[in-house]
Structures are given as C-alpha cells and as structure tokens.
C-alpha cells in the first residue's frame, strides 16, 4: 500500500510539472500580416478556436513566446480546398520579414527556399503532420507564421487545426487520447490521468525530422 501511494504521489507530481502543452486557441490571438505578403483574403478563426482558415493570398502570424528546443515537435492538421496554392507552409520568425531557414513548405505548385519537409499534394484532404522542428533550428521566436501563397492563382483556401508545440517533458494532447478542442493542460485532473493510461496514437500522422 505504501508503495502504491508513493507511486501515485510521484505520478501526480510528474503531471503537475510536465503537463503543460495545449492546442493553440486562435481566438486568443489577433492575426497580423507579414509585410508585402498579404495581397488578398482574410484569416479567420473557428468558433471554438481550434482552426485558422486562410482564404486568398496571404502570410499571417500570431504573436507570443514560442520556444523551440532540441526535441521540440510541432503537431498540426492541414486541409486545403478551392484551387491549388503555390505554397502551403508555416514557420517562425522575430520580425516582419521572410526568413526561409525557419519556415517549412508543406506543399504547393511551386518550390520555395523554405525547408522542404513534406509532399502535401492538393487533393489529399485532411492530413496530420508531426515536424521535429528542433532538428532544423532552435531559439525563441515571437511570431508563428501561417502561409497561403497564391500570387497568380485565385480561389485558394487552407485550414490549419489542432496546432500544438510540444517540448521534451510535455504531455502532448496530439499524442494522447485528448479532447479535440484547444484545451489547456497545466494541472493534474482525472481526465489527464485517464489520458496518460491510454495508448499513444501512432498511426495516421506524417512525421518529419
């Protein structure tokens, strides 16, 4: 009994320290545009905040403190419809400029100077991604950028959803049986303990490192 009690205390303590990942709630942010990269359309958050939809030809970002360390993973889901864009992508920077080495191209009809980490083909529909961002670069960034580049095309739309940044030691909602809504996890709860007891999701996600 003493061993069981001690194990539970240690488990709850671990959760209180490391259970701090969350899906991004886009309703908690105001999107801004990268200079000279917002030519048409808008960025719109879904009612529950779990999705950011880009419509047109634009690069937008949200501002916060985004810490990328060795081992940091970026999880998200991408869907595109309408016409095929020239570039679908996302990344990080600290200024209102394009910095290809900290950006990722996910797909599109053209090839940019960004890190080419995926082969998202128009028509794939909803695709889950897991990018080992820390293997490409590390640092602290103020802007998280989302890209729908379509200089010579009209009618392009893309949706980023269930976006989560997980560092080593975090309990990641993307790899556990967790709610689909953007839910903050900063303290132990029965729901977290149940999630920790379930098998991690391994299939259906494209992993790049």
PDB file of C-alpha atoms in Angstrom:
ATOM      1  CA  UNK A   1       0.000   0.000   0.000  1.00  0.00           C
ATOM      2  CA  UNK A   2       2.818   2.414   0.863  1.00  0.00           C
ATOM      3  CA  UNK A   3       4.476   1.668  -2.496  1.00  0.00           C
ATOM      4  CA  UNK A   4       1.208   2.311  -4.367  1.00  0.00           C
ATOM      5  CA  UNK A   5       0.608   5.566  -2.501  1.00  0.00           C
ATOM      6  CA  UNK A   6       4.167   6.706  -3.182  1.00  0.00           C
ATOM      7  CA  UNK A   7       3.859   5.833  -6.867  1.00  0.00           C
ATOM      8  CA  UNK A   8       0.635   7.830  -7.178  1.00  0.00           C
ATOM      9  CA  UNK A   9       2.209  10.856  -5.481  1.00  0.00           C
ATOM     10  CA  UNK A  10       5.184  10.676  -7.833  1.00  0.00           C
ATOM     11  CA  UNK A  11       2.868  10.305 -10.847  1.00  0.00           C
ATOM     12  CA  UNK A  12       0.735  13.314  -9.897  1.00  0.00           C
ATOM     13  CA  UNK A  13       3.880  15.347  -9.185  1.00  0.00           C
ATOM     14  CA  UNK A  14       5.222  14.490 -12.636  1.00  0.00           C
ATOM     15  CA  UNK A  15       1.963  15.584 -14.236  1.00  0.00           C
ATOM     16  CA  UNK A  16       1.961  18.896 -12.373  1.00  0.00           C
ATOM     17  CA  UNK A  17       5.450  19.615 -13.673  1.00  0.00           C
ATOM     18  CA  UNK A  18       5.211  18.398 -17.256  1.00  0.00           C
ATOM     19  CA  UNK A  19       1.531  18.514 -18.272  1.00  0.00           C
ATOM     20  CA  UNK A  20       1.622  21.953 -19.845  1.00  0.00           C
ATOM     21  CA  UNK A  21       1.043  21.516 -23.572  1.00  0.00           C
ATOM     22  CA  UNK A  22      -2.083  22.805 -25.307  1.00  0.00           C
ATOM     23  CA  UNK A  23      -3.695  23.163 -28.680  1.00  0.00           C
ATOM     24  CA  UNK A  24      -3.437  26.763 -29.833  1.00  0.00           C
ATOM     25  CA  UNK A  25      -6.697  28.653 -29.354  1.00  0.00           C
ATOM     26  CA  UNK A  26      -6.693  31.068 -32.289  1.00  0.00           C
ATOM     27  CA  UNK A  27      -9.478  33.099 -30.696  1.00  0.00           C
ATOM     28  CA  UNK A  28      -6.940  34.159 -28.067  1.00  0.00           C
ATOM     29  CA  UNK A  29      -4.816  35.905 -30.707  1.00  0.00           C
ATOM     30  CA  UNK A  30      -5.091  38.661 -33.289  1.00  0.00           C
ATOM     31  CA  UNK A  31      -3.518  37.784 -36.626  1.00  0.00           C
ATOM     32  CA  UNK A  32      -1.146  40.253 -38.284  1.00  0.00           C
ATOM     33  CA  UNK A  33       0.246  40.240 -41.812  1.00  0.00           C
ATOM     34  CA  UNK A  34       3.826  39.750 -43.000  1.00  0.00           C
ATOM     35  CA  UNK A  35       4.860  42.908 -44.850  1.00  0.00           C
ATOM     36  CA  UNK A  36       4.265  42.723 -48.618  1.00  0.00           C
ATOM     37  CA  UNK A  37       2.800  39.229 -48.258  1.00  0.00           C
ATOM     38  CA  UNK A  38      -0.892  39.970 -47.699  1.00  0.00           C
ATOM     39  CA  UNK A  39      -2.332  40.626 -51.129  1.00  0.00           C
ATOM     40  CA  UNK A  40      -5.891  39.361 -50.749  1.00  0.00           C
ATOM     41  CA  UNK A  41      -8.241  37.475 -48.477  1.00  0.00           C
ATOM     42  CA  UNK A  42      -8.522  37.001 -44.742  1.00  0.00           C
ATOM     43  CA  UNK A  43      -7.531  34.751 -41.861  1.00  0.00           C
ATOM     44  CA  UNK A  44     -10.460  33.530 -39.766  1.00  0.00           C
ATOM     45  CA  UNK A  45     -10.546  31.508 -36.557  1.00  0.00           C
ATOM     46  CA  UNK A  46     -13.237  28.900 -35.998  1.00  0.00           C
ATOM     47  CA  UNK A  47     -15.832  29.361 -33.272  1.00  0.00           C
ATOM     48  CA  UNK A  48     -14.023  27.002 -30.895  1.00  0.00           C
ATOM     49  CA  UNK A  49     -10.593  28.439 -31.753  1.00  0.00           C
ATOM     50  CA  UNK A  50      -9.112  25.141 -32.914  1.00  0.00           C
ATOM     51  CA  UNK A  51      -8.817  26.164 -36.582  1.00  0.00           C
ATOM     52  CA  UNK A  52      -7.295  29.024 -38.557  1.00  0.00           C
ATOM     53  CA  UNK A  53      -8.553  29.305 -42.140  1.00  0.00           C
ATOM     54  CA  UNK A  54      -6.662  31.338 -44.740  1.00  0.00           C
ATOM     55  CA  UNK A  55      -8.573  32.436 -47.828  1.00  0.00           C
ATOM     56  CA  UNK A  56      -6.749  34.173 -50.692  1.00  0.00           C
ATOM     57  CA  UNK A  57      -3.071  35.098 -50.946  1.00  0.00           C
ATOM     58  CA  UNK A  58      -1.603  35.934 -47.560  1.00  0.00           C
ATOM     59  CA  UNK A  59       1.003  35.243 -44.888  1.00  0.00           C
ATOM     60  CA  UNK A  60      -0.242  35.930 -41.354  1.00  0.00           C
ATOM     61  CA  UNK A  61       1.170  35.423 -37.879  1.00  0.00           C
ATOM     62  CA  UNK A  62       0.185  35.297 -34.240  1.00  0.00           C
ATOM     63  CA  UNK A  63       2.436  36.796 -31.576  1.00  0.00           C
ATOM     64  CA  UNK A  64       3.545  35.061 -28.391  1.00  0.00           C
ATOM     65  CA  UNK A  65       6.707  33.474 -26.988  1.00  0.00           C
ATOM     66  CA  UNK A  66       7.484  30.287 -28.910  1.00  0.00           C
ATOM     67  CA  UNK A  67      10.428  28.330 -27.521  1.00  0.00           C
ATOM     68  CA  UNK A  68      11.984  25.841 -29.952  1.00  0.00           C
ATOM     69  CA  UNK A  69      14.455  23.461 -28.311  1.00  0.00           C
ATOM     70  CA  UNK A  70      16.184  20.284 -29.407  1.00  0.00           C
ATOM     71  CA  UNK A  71      13.402  17.718 -29.439  1.00  0.00           C
ATOM     72  CA  UNK A  72      10.551  20.220 -29.850  1.00  0.00           C
ATOM     73  CA  UNK A  73       7.756  18.786 -32.001  1.00  0.00           C
ATOM     74  CA  UNK A  74       5.140  20.709 -33.979  1.00  0.00           C
ATOM     75  CA  UNK A  75       1.837  18.903 -34.476  1.00  0.00           C
ATOM     76  CA  UNK A  76      -0.993  20.153 -36.691  1.00  0.00           C
ATOM     77  CA  UNK A  77      -3.595  19.183 -39.269  1.00  0.00           C
ATOM     78  CA  UNK A  78      -3.756  20.730 -42.746  1.00  0.00           C
ATOM     79  CA  UNK A  79      -6.669  20.816 -45.157  1.00  0.00           C
ATOM     80  CA  UNK A  80      -6.810  22.676 -48.476  1.00  0.00           C
ATOM     81  CA  UNK A  81      -9.563  23.228 -50.991  1.00  0.00           C
ATOM     82  CA  UNK A  82     -10.603  25.521 -53.817  1.00  0.00           C
ATOM     83  CA  UNK A  83      -7.666  25.945 -56.207  1.00  0.00           C
ATOM     84  CA  UNK A  84      -4.136  24.674 -55.553  1.00  0.00           C
ATOM     85  CA  UNK A  85      -1.890  27.330 -53.991  1.00  0.00           C
ATOM     86  CA  UNK A  86       1.729  27.932 -54.936  1.00  0.00           C
ATOM     87  CA  UNK A  87       2.935  27.379 -51.367  1.00  0.00           C
ATOM     88  CA  UNK A  88       1.312  25.923 -48.255  1.00  0.00           C
ATOM     89  CA  UNK A  89       3.537  26.485 -45.264  1.00  0.00           C
ATOM     90  CA  UNK A  90       4.226  27.717 -41.756  1.00  0.00           C
ATOM     91  CA  UNK A  91       7.156  28.747 -39.594  1.00  0.00           C
ATOM     92  CA  UNK A  92       8.597  31.145 -37.046  1.00  0.00           C
ATOM     93  CA  UNK A  93      10.389  34.492 -37.050  1.00  0.00           C
ATOM     94  CA  UNK A  94      11.139  37.538 -34.915  1.00  0.00           C
ATOM     95  CA  UNK A  95      10.458  40.258 -37.452  1.00  0.00           C
ATOM     96  CA  UNK A  96       8.033  41.225 -40.166  1.00  0.00           C
ATOM     97  CA  UNK A  97      10.223  39.626 -42.819  1.00  0.00           C
ATOM     98  CA  UNK A  98      10.518  36.305 -44.631  1.00  0.00           C
ATOM     99  CA  UNK A  99      13.210  34.024 -43.173  1.00  0.00           C
ATOM    100  CA  UNK A 100      13.274  30.781 -45.220  1.00  0.00           C
ATOM    101  CA  UNK A 101      15.529  28.838 -42.838  1.00  0.00           C
ATOM    102  CA  UNK A 102      12.877  28.908 -40.094  1.00  0.00           C
ATOM    103  CA  UNK A 103       9.944  28.142 -42.392  1.00  0.00           C
ATOM    104  CA  UNK A 104       8.551  24.888 -43.776  1.00  0.00           C
ATOM    105  CA  UNK A 105       6.913  24.339 -47.142  1.00  0.00           C
ATOM    106  CA  UNK A 106       4.280  21.623 -46.862  1.00  0.00           C
ATOM    107  CA  UNK A 107       3.244  21.542 -50.499  1.00  0.00           C
ATOM    108  CA  UNK A 108       2.064  23.645 -53.427  1.00  0.00           C
ATOM    109  CA  UNK A 109       2.659  24.031 -57.139  1.00  0.00           C
ATOM    110  CA  UNK A 110       5.976  25.891 -56.719  1.00  0.00           C
ATOM    111  CA  UNK A 111       9.163  25.162 -54.755  1.00  0.00           C
ATOM    112  CA  UNK A 112      10.378  27.879 -52.394  1.00  0.00           C
ATOM    113  CA  UNK A 113      13.633  28.338 -50.455  1.00  0.00           C
ATOM    114  CA  UNK A 114      11.918  27.178 -47.281  1.00  0.00           C
ATOM    115  CA  UNK A 115      12.702  23.823 -45.658  1.00  0.00           C
ATOM    116  CA  UNK A 116      11.080  21.188 -47.862  1.00  0.00           C
ATOM    117  CA  UNK A 117       9.753  18.686 -45.371  1.00  0.00           C
ATOM    118  CA  UNK A 118       6.570  17.327 -46.895  1.00  0.00           C
ATOM    119  CA  UNK A 119       4.811  16.321 -50.052  1.00  0.00           C
ATOM    120  CA  UNK A 120       1.303  17.558 -49.357  1.00  0.00           C
ATOM    121  CA  UNK A 121      -0.495  17.048 -52.643  1.00  0.00           C
ATOM    122  CA  UNK A 122      -3.547  19.119 -53.458  1.00  0.00           C
ATOM    123  CA  UNK A 123      -6.490  16.791 -53.135  1.00  0.00           C
ATOM    124  CA  UNK A 124      -5.043  14.897 -50.173  1.00  0.00           C
ATOM    125  CA  UNK A 125      -7.692  16.476 -47.980  1.00  0.00           C
ATOM    126  CA  UNK A 126      -7.144  16.431 -44.225  1.00  0.00           C
ATOM    127  CA  UNK A 127      -3.584  15.389 -43.331  1.00  0.00           C
ATOM    128  CA  UNK A 128      -1.929  15.274 -39.879  1.00  0.00           C
ATOM    129  CA  UNK A 129       1.691  16.393 -39.568  1.00  0.00           C
ATOM    130  CA  UNK A 130       4.385  15.971 -36.915  1.00  0.00           C
ATOM    131  CA  UNK A 131       7.546  18.009 -37.552  1.00  0.00           C
ATOM    132  CA  UNK A 132      10.675  17.644 -35.428  1.00  0.00           C
ATOM    133  CA  UNK A 133      11.273  21.401 -35.521  1.00  0.00           C
ATOM    134  CA  UNK A 134      14.202  21.203 -33.112  1.00  0.00           C
ATOM    135  CA  UNK A 135      16.207  19.197 -35.632  1.00  0.00           C
ATOM    136  CA  UNK A 136      16.018  22.104 -38.110  1.00  0.00           C
ATOM    137  CA  UNK A 137      16.607  25.084 -35.805  1.00  0.00           C
ATOM    138  CA  UNK A 138      16.301  26.212 -32.180  1.00  0.00           C
ATOM    139  CA  UNK A 139      15.640  29.536 -30.493  1.00  0.00           C
ATOM    140  CA  UNK A 140      12.947  31.791 -29.083  1.00  0.00           C
ATOM    141  CA  UNK A 141      10.550  33.334 -31.576  1.00  0.00           C
ATOM    142  CA  UNK A 142       7.831  35.948 -31.238  1.00  0.00           C
ATOM    143  CA  UNK A 143       5.856  35.148 -34.405  1.00  0.00           C
ATOM    144  CA  UNK A 144       4.204  31.919 -35.546  1.00  0.00           C
ATOM    145  CA  UNK A 145       3.523  32.345 -39.260  1.00  0.00           C
ATOM    146  CA  UNK A 146       0.947  30.606 -41.473  1.00  0.00           C
ATOM    147  CA  UNK A 147       1.320  30.734 -45.250  1.00  0.00           C
ATOM    148  CA  UNK A 148      -1.087  30.515 -48.165  1.00  0.00           C
ATOM    149  CA  UNK A 149       0.897  31.880 -51.101  1.00  0.00           C
ATOM    150  CA  UNK A 150      -1.034  32.268 -54.361  1.00  0.00           C
ATOM    151  CA  UNK A 151       0.327  35.209 -56.343  1.00  0.00           C
ATOM    152  CA  UNK A 152      -1.056  34.044 -59.683  1.00  0.00           C
ATOM    153  CA  UNK A 153      -3.995  31.929 -58.527  1.00  0.00           C
ATOM    154  CA  UNK A 154      -7.422  32.780 -57.132  1.00  0.00           C
ATOM    155  CA  UNK A 155      -9.821  30.751 -55.034  1.00  0.00           C
ATOM    156  CA  UNK A 156      -7.264  29.168 -52.689  1.00  0.00           C
ATOM    157  CA  UNK A 157      -8.191  28.155 -49.137  1.00  0.00           C
ATOM    158  CA  UNK A 158      -6.320  26.275 -46.409  1.00  0.00           C
ATOM    159  CA  UNK A 159      -7.125  25.401 -42.815  1.00  0.00           C
ATOM    160  CA  UNK A 160      -4.635  24.711 -40.020  1.00  0.00           C
ATOM    161  CA  UNK A 161      -6.141  22.975 -36.996  1.00  0.00           C
ATOM    162  CA  UNK A 162      -5.174  21.259 -33.727  1.00  0.00           C
ATOM    163  CA  UNK A 163      -1.847  23.097 -33.712  1.00  0.00           C
ATOM    164  CA  UNK A 164       0.398  22.186 -30.792  1.00  0.00           C
ATOM    165  CA  UNK A 165       4.047  22.823 -29.913  1.00  0.00           C
ATOM    166  CA  UNK A 166       5.473  20.146 -27.610  1.00  0.00           C
ATOM    167  CA  UNK A 167       8.890  20.246 -25.981  1.00  0.00           C
ATOM    168  CA  UNK A 168      10.669  17.394 -24.222  1.00  0.00           C
ATOM    169  CA  UNK A 169       8.836  16.567 -20.993  1.00  0.00           C
ATOM    170  CA  UNK A 170       5.482  17.961 -22.098  1.00  0.00           C
ATOM    171  CA  UNK A 171       2.327  15.878 -22.073  1.00  0.00           C
ATOM    172  CA  UNK A 172       1.135  16.425 -25.650  1.00  0.00           C
ATOM    173  CA  UNK A 173      -2.545  16.345 -26.484  1.00  0.00           C
ATOM    174  CA  UNK A 174      -1.679  15.409 -30.073  1.00  0.00           C
ATOM    175  CA  UNK A 175      -0.198  12.079 -28.991  1.00  0.00           C
ATOM    176  CA  UNK A 176      -2.735  11.176 -26.333  1.00  0.00           C
ATOM    177  CA  UNK A 177      -6.438  10.444 -26.279  1.00  0.00           C
ATOM    178  CA  UNK A 178      -7.387  14.026 -25.513  1.00  0.00           C
ATOM    179  CA  UNK A 179     -10.268  16.390 -26.390  1.00  0.00           C
ATOM    180  CA  UNK A 180     -10.172  17.843 -29.898  1.00  0.00           C
ATOM    181  CA  UNK A 181     -10.883  21.374 -28.664  1.00  0.00           C
ATOM    182  CA  UNK A 182      -7.959  23.648 -27.746  1.00  0.00           C
ATOM    183  CA  UNK A 183      -7.756  22.736 -24.061  1.00  0.00           C
ATOM    184  CA  UNK A 184      -5.015  23.984 -21.751  1.00  0.00           C
ATOM    185  CA  UNK A 185      -3.384  21.310 -19.594  1.00  0.00           C
ATOM    186  CA  UNK A 186      -1.479  22.894 -16.739  1.00  0.00           C
ATOM    187  CA  UNK A 187      -2.561  20.841 -13.720  1.00  0.00           C
ATOM    188  CA  UNK A 188      -3.377  17.195 -12.988  1.00  0.00           C
ATOM    189  CA  UNK A 189      -7.001  16.142 -13.343  1.00  0.00           C
ATOM    190  CA  UNK A 190      -8.903  12.864 -13.661  1.00  0.00           C
ATOM    191  CA  UNK A 191      -9.102  13.423 -17.411  1.00  0.00           C
ATOM    192  CA  UNK A 192      -5.338  13.761 -17.698  1.00  0.00           C
ATOM    193  CA  UNK A 193      -4.718  10.677 -15.580  1.00  0.00           C
ATOM    194  CA  UNK A 194      -7.092   8.715 -17.815  1.00  0.00           C
ATOM    195  CA  UNK A 195      -5.376  10.035 -20.944  1.00  0.00           C
ATOM    196  CA  UNK A 196      -1.979   9.042 -19.585  1.00  0.00           C
ATOM    197  CA  UNK A 197      -3.199   5.480 -19.148  1.00  0.00           C
ATOM    198  CA  UNK A 198      -4.191   5.106 -22.795  1.00  0.00           C
ATOM    199  CA  UNK A 199      -2.012   4.034 -25.698  1.00  0.00           C
ATOM    200  CA  UNK A 200      -0.351   6.863 -27.638  1.00  0.00           C
ATOM    201  CA  UNK A 201      -1.617   7.437 -31.142  1.00  0.00           C
ATOM    202  CA  UNK A 202       0.977   6.185 -33.609  1.00  0.00           C
ATOM    203  CA  UNK A 203      -0.805   5.852 -36.952  1.00  0.00           C
ATOM    204  CA  UNK A 204      -2.130   8.363 -39.457  1.00  0.00           C
ATOM    205  CA  UNK A 205       0.386  11.134 -38.819  1.00  0.00           C
ATOM    206  CA  UNK A 206       3.204  12.123 -41.167  1.00  0.00           C
ATOM    207  CA  UNK A 207       6.409  12.562 -39.178  1.00  0.00           C
ATOM    208  CA  UNK A 208       9.318  14.645 -40.480  1.00  0.00           C
ATOM    209  CA  UNK A 209      12.721  15.108 -38.874  1.00  0.00           C
TER     210      UNK A 209
END
